[in-house]
C-alpha positions as a printed Julia matrix, in Angstrom:
365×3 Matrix{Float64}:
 -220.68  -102.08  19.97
 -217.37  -100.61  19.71
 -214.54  -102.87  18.09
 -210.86  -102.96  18.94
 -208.55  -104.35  16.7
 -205.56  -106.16  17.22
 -203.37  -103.11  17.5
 -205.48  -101.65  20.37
 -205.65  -105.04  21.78
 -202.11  -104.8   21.94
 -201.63  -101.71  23.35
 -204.71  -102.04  26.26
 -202.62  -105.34  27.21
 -198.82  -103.74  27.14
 -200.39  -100.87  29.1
 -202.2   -103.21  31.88
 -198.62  -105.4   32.1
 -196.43  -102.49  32.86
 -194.88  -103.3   29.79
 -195.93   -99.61  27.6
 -194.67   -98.24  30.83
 -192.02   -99.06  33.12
 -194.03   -97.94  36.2
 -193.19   -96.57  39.73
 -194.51   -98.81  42.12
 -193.31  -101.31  45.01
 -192.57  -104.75  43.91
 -195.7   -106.26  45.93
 -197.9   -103.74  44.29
 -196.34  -104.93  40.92
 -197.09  -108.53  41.98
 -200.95  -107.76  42.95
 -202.14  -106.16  40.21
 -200.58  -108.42  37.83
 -202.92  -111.14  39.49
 -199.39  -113.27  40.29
 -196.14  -113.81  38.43
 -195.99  -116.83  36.61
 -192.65  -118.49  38.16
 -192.22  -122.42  37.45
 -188.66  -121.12  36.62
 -187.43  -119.49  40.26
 -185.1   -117.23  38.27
 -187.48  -115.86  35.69
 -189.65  -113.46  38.0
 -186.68  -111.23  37.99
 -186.25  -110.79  34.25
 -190.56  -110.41  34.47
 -190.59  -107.64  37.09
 -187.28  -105.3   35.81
 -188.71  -105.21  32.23
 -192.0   -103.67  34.34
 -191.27  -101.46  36.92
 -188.26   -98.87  37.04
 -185.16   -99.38  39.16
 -186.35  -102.85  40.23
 -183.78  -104.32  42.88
 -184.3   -107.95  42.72
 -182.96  -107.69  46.71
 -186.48  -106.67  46.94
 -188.48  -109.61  45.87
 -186.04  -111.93  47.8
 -187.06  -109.87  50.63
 -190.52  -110.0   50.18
 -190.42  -113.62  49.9
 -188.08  -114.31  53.04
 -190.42  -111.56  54.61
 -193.42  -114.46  53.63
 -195.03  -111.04  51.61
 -195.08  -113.16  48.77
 -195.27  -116.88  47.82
 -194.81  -119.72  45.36
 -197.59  -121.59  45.08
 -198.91  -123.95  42.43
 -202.36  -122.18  42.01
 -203.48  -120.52  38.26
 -203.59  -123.56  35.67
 -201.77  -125.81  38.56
 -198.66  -123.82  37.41
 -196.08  -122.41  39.93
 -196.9   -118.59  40.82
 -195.68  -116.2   42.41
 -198.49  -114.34  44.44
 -198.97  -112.07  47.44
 -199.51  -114.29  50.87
 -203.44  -112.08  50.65
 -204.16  -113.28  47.24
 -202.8   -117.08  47.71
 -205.13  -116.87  51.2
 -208.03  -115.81  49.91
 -207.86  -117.3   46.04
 -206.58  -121.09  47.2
 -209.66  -122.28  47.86
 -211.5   -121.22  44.97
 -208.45  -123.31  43.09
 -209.1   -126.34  44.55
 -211.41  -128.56  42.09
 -209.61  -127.25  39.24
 -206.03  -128.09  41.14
 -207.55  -131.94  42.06
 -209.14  -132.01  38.14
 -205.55  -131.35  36.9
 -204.16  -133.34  39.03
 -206.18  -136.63  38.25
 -206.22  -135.54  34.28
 -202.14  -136.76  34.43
 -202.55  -139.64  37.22
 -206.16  -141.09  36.75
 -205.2   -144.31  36.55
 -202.1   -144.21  39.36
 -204.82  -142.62  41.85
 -207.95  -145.1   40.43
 -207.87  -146.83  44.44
 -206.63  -143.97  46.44
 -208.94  -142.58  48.82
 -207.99  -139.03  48.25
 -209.4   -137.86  51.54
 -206.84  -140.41  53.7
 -203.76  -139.34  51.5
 -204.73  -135.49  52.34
 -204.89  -136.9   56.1
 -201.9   -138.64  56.22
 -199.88  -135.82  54.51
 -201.16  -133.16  56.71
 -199.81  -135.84  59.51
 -196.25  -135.84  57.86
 -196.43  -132.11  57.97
 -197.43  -131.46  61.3
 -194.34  -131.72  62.85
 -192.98  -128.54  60.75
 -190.0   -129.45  58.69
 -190.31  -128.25  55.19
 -190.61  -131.46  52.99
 -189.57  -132.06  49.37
 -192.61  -133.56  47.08
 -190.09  -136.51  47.24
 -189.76  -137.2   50.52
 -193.67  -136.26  51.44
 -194.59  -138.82  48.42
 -192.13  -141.3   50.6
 -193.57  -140.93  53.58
 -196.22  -142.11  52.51
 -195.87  -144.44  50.03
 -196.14  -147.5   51.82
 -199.78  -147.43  52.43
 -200.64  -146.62  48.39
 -197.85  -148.34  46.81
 -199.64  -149.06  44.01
 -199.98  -145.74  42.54
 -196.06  -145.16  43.17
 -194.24  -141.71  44.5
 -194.67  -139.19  41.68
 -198.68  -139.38  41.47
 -198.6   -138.9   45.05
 -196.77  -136.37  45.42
 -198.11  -134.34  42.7
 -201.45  -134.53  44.3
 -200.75  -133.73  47.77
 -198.61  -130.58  46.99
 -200.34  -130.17  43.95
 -204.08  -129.95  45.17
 -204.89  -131.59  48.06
 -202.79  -129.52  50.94
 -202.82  -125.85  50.31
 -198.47  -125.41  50.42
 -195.95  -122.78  49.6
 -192.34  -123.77  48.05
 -190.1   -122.37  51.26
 -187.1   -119.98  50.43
 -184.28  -120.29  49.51
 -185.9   -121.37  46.27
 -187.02  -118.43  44.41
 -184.41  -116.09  45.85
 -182.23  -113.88  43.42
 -179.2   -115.91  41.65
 -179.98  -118.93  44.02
 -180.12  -122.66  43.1
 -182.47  -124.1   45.31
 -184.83  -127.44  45.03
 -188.28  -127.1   46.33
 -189.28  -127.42  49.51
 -192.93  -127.14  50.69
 -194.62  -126.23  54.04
 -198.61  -126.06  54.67
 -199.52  -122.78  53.36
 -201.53  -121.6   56.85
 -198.38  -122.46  58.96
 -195.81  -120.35  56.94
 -198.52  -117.43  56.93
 -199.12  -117.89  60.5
 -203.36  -117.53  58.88
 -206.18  -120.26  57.74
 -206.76  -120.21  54.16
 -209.99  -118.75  53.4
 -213.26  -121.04  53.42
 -215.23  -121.57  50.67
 -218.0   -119.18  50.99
 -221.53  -119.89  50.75
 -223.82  -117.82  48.16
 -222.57  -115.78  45.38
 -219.18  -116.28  44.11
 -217.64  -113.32  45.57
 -213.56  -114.79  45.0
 -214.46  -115.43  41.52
 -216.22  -111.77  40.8
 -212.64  -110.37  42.52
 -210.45  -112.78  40.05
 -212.28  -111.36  37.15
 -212.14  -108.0   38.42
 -207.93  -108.37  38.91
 -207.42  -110.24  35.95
 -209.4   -107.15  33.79
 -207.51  -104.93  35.42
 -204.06  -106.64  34.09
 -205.42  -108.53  31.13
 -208.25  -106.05  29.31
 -210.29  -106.08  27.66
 -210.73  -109.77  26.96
 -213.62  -112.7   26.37
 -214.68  -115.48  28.74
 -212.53  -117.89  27.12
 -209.75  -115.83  27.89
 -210.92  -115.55  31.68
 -210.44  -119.07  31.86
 -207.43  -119.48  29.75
 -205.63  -117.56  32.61
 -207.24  -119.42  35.32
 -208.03  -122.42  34.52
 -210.99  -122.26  36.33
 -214.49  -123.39  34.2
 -217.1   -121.95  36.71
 -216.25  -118.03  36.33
 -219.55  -117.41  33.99
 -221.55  -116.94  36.7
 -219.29  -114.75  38.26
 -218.95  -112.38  35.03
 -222.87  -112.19  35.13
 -223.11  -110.91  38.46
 -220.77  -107.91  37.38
 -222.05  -107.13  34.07
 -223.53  -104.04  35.3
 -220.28  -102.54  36.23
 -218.32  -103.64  33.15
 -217.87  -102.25  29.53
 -217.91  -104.26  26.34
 -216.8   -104.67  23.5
 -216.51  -106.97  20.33
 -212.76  -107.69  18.84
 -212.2   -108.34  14.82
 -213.32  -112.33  15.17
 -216.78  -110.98  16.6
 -216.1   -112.36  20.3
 -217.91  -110.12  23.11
 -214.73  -108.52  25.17
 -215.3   -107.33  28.73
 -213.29  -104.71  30.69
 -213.4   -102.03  33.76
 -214.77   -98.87  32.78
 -211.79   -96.53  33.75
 -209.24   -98.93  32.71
 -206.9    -97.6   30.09
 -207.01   -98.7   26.8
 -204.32   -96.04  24.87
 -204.46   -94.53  21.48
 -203.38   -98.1   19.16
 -200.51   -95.24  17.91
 -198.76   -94.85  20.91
 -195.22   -95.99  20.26
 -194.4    -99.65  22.58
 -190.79   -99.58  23.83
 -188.94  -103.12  23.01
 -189.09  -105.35  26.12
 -188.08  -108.55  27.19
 -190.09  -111.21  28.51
 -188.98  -114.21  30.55
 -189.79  -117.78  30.02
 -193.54  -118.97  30.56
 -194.59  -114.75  30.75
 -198.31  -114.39  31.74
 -198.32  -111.62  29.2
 -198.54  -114.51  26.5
 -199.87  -117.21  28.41
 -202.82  -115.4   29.96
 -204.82  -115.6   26.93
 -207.17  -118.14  25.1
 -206.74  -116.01  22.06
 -202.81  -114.55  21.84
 -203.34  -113.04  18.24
 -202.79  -109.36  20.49
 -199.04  -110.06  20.84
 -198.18  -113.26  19.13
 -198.48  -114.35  15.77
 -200.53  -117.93  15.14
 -197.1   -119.65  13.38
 -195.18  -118.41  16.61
 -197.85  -119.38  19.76
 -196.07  -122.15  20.51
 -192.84  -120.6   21.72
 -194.49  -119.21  24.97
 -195.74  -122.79  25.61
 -192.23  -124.01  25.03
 -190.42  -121.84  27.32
 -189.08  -119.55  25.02
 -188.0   -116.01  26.48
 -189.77  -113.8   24.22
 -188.02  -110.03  22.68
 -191.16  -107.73  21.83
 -190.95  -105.04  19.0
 -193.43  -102.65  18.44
 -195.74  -104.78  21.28
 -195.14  -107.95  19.37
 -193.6   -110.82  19.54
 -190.52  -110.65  17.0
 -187.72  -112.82  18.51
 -186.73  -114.6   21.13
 -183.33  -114.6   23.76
 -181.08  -116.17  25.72
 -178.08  -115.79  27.52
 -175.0   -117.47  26.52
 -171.61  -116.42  28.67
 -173.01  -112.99  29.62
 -174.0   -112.26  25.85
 -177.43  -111.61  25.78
 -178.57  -113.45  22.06
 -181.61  -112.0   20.32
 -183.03  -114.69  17.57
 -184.95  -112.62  15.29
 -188.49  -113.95  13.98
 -188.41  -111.44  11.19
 -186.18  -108.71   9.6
 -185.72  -105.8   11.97
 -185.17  -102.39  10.66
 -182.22  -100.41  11.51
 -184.09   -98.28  13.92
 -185.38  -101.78  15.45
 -182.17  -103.64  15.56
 -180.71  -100.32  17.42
 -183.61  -100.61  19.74
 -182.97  -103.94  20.7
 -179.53  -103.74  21.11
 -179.95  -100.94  23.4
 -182.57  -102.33  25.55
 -180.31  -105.83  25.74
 -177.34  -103.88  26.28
 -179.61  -102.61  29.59
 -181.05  -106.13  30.01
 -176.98  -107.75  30.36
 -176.01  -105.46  32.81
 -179.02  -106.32  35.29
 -178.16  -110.11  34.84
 -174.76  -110.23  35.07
 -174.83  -108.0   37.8
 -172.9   -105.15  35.89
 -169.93  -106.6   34.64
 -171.55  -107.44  31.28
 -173.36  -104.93  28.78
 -172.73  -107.8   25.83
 -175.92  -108.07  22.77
 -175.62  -110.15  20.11
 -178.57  -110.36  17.39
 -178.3   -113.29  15.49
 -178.63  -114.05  11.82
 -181.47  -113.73   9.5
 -184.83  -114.53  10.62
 -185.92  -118.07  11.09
């Protein structure tokens, strides 16, 4: 069996993200085969999707989600994402064990005596009358019949898991401040979520399929690491037969489409920047392909992540329309000019033109 080493690892992933390549394609195409943009931060999406595709007008994913193209929904790992209104139809259902699991892993105790099936009732009731709700005010309404396990738990678990909802523009929209609003996810779509289906687990041979086809190749435990969903095994098994392995440098079996590409490890990887929470880290059990072991933890933490050579070697912010590089190692000359220019291009898109300001801080941590 053919092993891939970290370096082709790293270039099969850059190449799936859009990120060896800025690529030509509408912004809901972008979103789709990227299996969803992870978006707990409204704002970040942007930063995600110009560092991907070429000429990206961030008009355009405002549109699509005032258009209801595209919503925020908490779905993947019960984290906010940003997913086309098809995939958050057809894929919410499969989420929902996993979304309720989550849910009661933080609030066991809070929810011990709440009949889950009344609170889903009674905030389907609140809903019906079609004003968008904050989690607040939904927990509120109806509070007074659990008040034992207090506002927070309940809210979390009807918007959460137990109601299939969208977060409602204006949140989400291009250099807007919003707080989140939810509405059930069938009325905004104007379409039922899909039903569970009965025999083989067609929705979870299509999320392995999609997340290949952005993630590849990649083990089991990386499957679910993106997910968060345990029963997908069963799902890879039916489509072994149309799937190519492969074994990485730690011996794990990796998986992949046949015709996806996985370039020459040598092809040179432009510098990029990633936002905050990017799936391009996150979507991994094992991130060894783009992130050192001593710096995992900065993708957890919200760090917005620089890439050099496909790696992780900084991270950035923005302070007064100065875009700040923090290096994680020595950059060469070459490097530091690469940066710089690709920051220089980064400024300008978030300040809207009227800034072009990079400043790379001091030595490496």
């Amino acid at each position: 069996m053919t092993v891939l080493d970290t370096r082709a690892l790293n270039r099969a992933t850059l190449a799936r993200q859009l990120l060896l390549d800025r690529a030509d394609v509408p912004v809901l195409d972008a979103v789709a085969h990227l299996g969803g943009v992870q978006a707990q931060e409204p704002q970040e999406p942007f930063t995600g999707l110009w560092s991907r595709l070429r000429g990206f007008d961030p008009a355009a994913l405002s549109d699509l989600l005032t258009g209801r193209q595209v919503v925020r929904t908490h779905l993947m790992r019960r984290t906010v994402h940003l997913v086309t209104a098809a995939d958050a139809l057809a894929w919410r259902t499969r989420h929902d064990a996993m979304l309720l699991q989550r849910v009661l892993g933080a609030y066991r105790r809070e929810l011990a005596g709440v009949d889950l099936d009344a609170l889903a009732a009674a905030g389907r009731a609140v809903l019906a009358d079609g004003e968008p709700r904050s989690m607040g005010d939904l927990a509120r309404a109806v509070v007074d019949r659990w008040p034992a396990a207090g506002p927070r738990p309940l809210g979390e678990a009807l918007v959460a898991a137990l109601i299939p909802v969208v977060q409602l523009p204006p949140r989400g929209l291009w250099r807007v401040r919003a707080g989140a609003r939810y509405a059930p996810m069938s009325t905004w779509l104007g379409r039922a979520v899909d039903p569970a289906g009965d025999g083989p687990d067609l929705v979870g041979q299509a999320l392995v399929r999609r997340y290949l086809a952005a993630f590849g190749p990649a083990a089991t435990a990386d499957v679910r690491a993106w997910s968060g969903l345990a029963g997908l095994p069963a799902a890879v098994t039916a489509l072994r037969g149309e799937l190519v392995t492969f074994r990485d440098e730690r011996g794990r079996e990796l998986l992949d489409l046949a015709d996806a590409p996985r370039p020459d490890p040598d092809t040179p990887a432009p510098v990029r920047f990633l936002p905050a929470f990017d799936n391009a880290l996150l979507g991994y059990d094992d991130r060894g392909r783009i992130v050192d072991t001593a710096h995992r933890g900065l993708s957890v933490a919200g760090e917005r992540a620089v890439l050099v050579d496909g790696r992780v070697a900084g991270t950035w912010t923005v302070e007064a329309g100065t875009v700040v590089v923090a290096p994680l190692r020595r950059f060469s000359r070459a490097e530091r000019d690469a940066v710089t220019e690709e920051g220089q291009e980064l400024a300008v898109f978030l300040s809207d033109k009227e800034s072009d300001r990079v400043r790379i801080a001091g030595p490496a941590r």
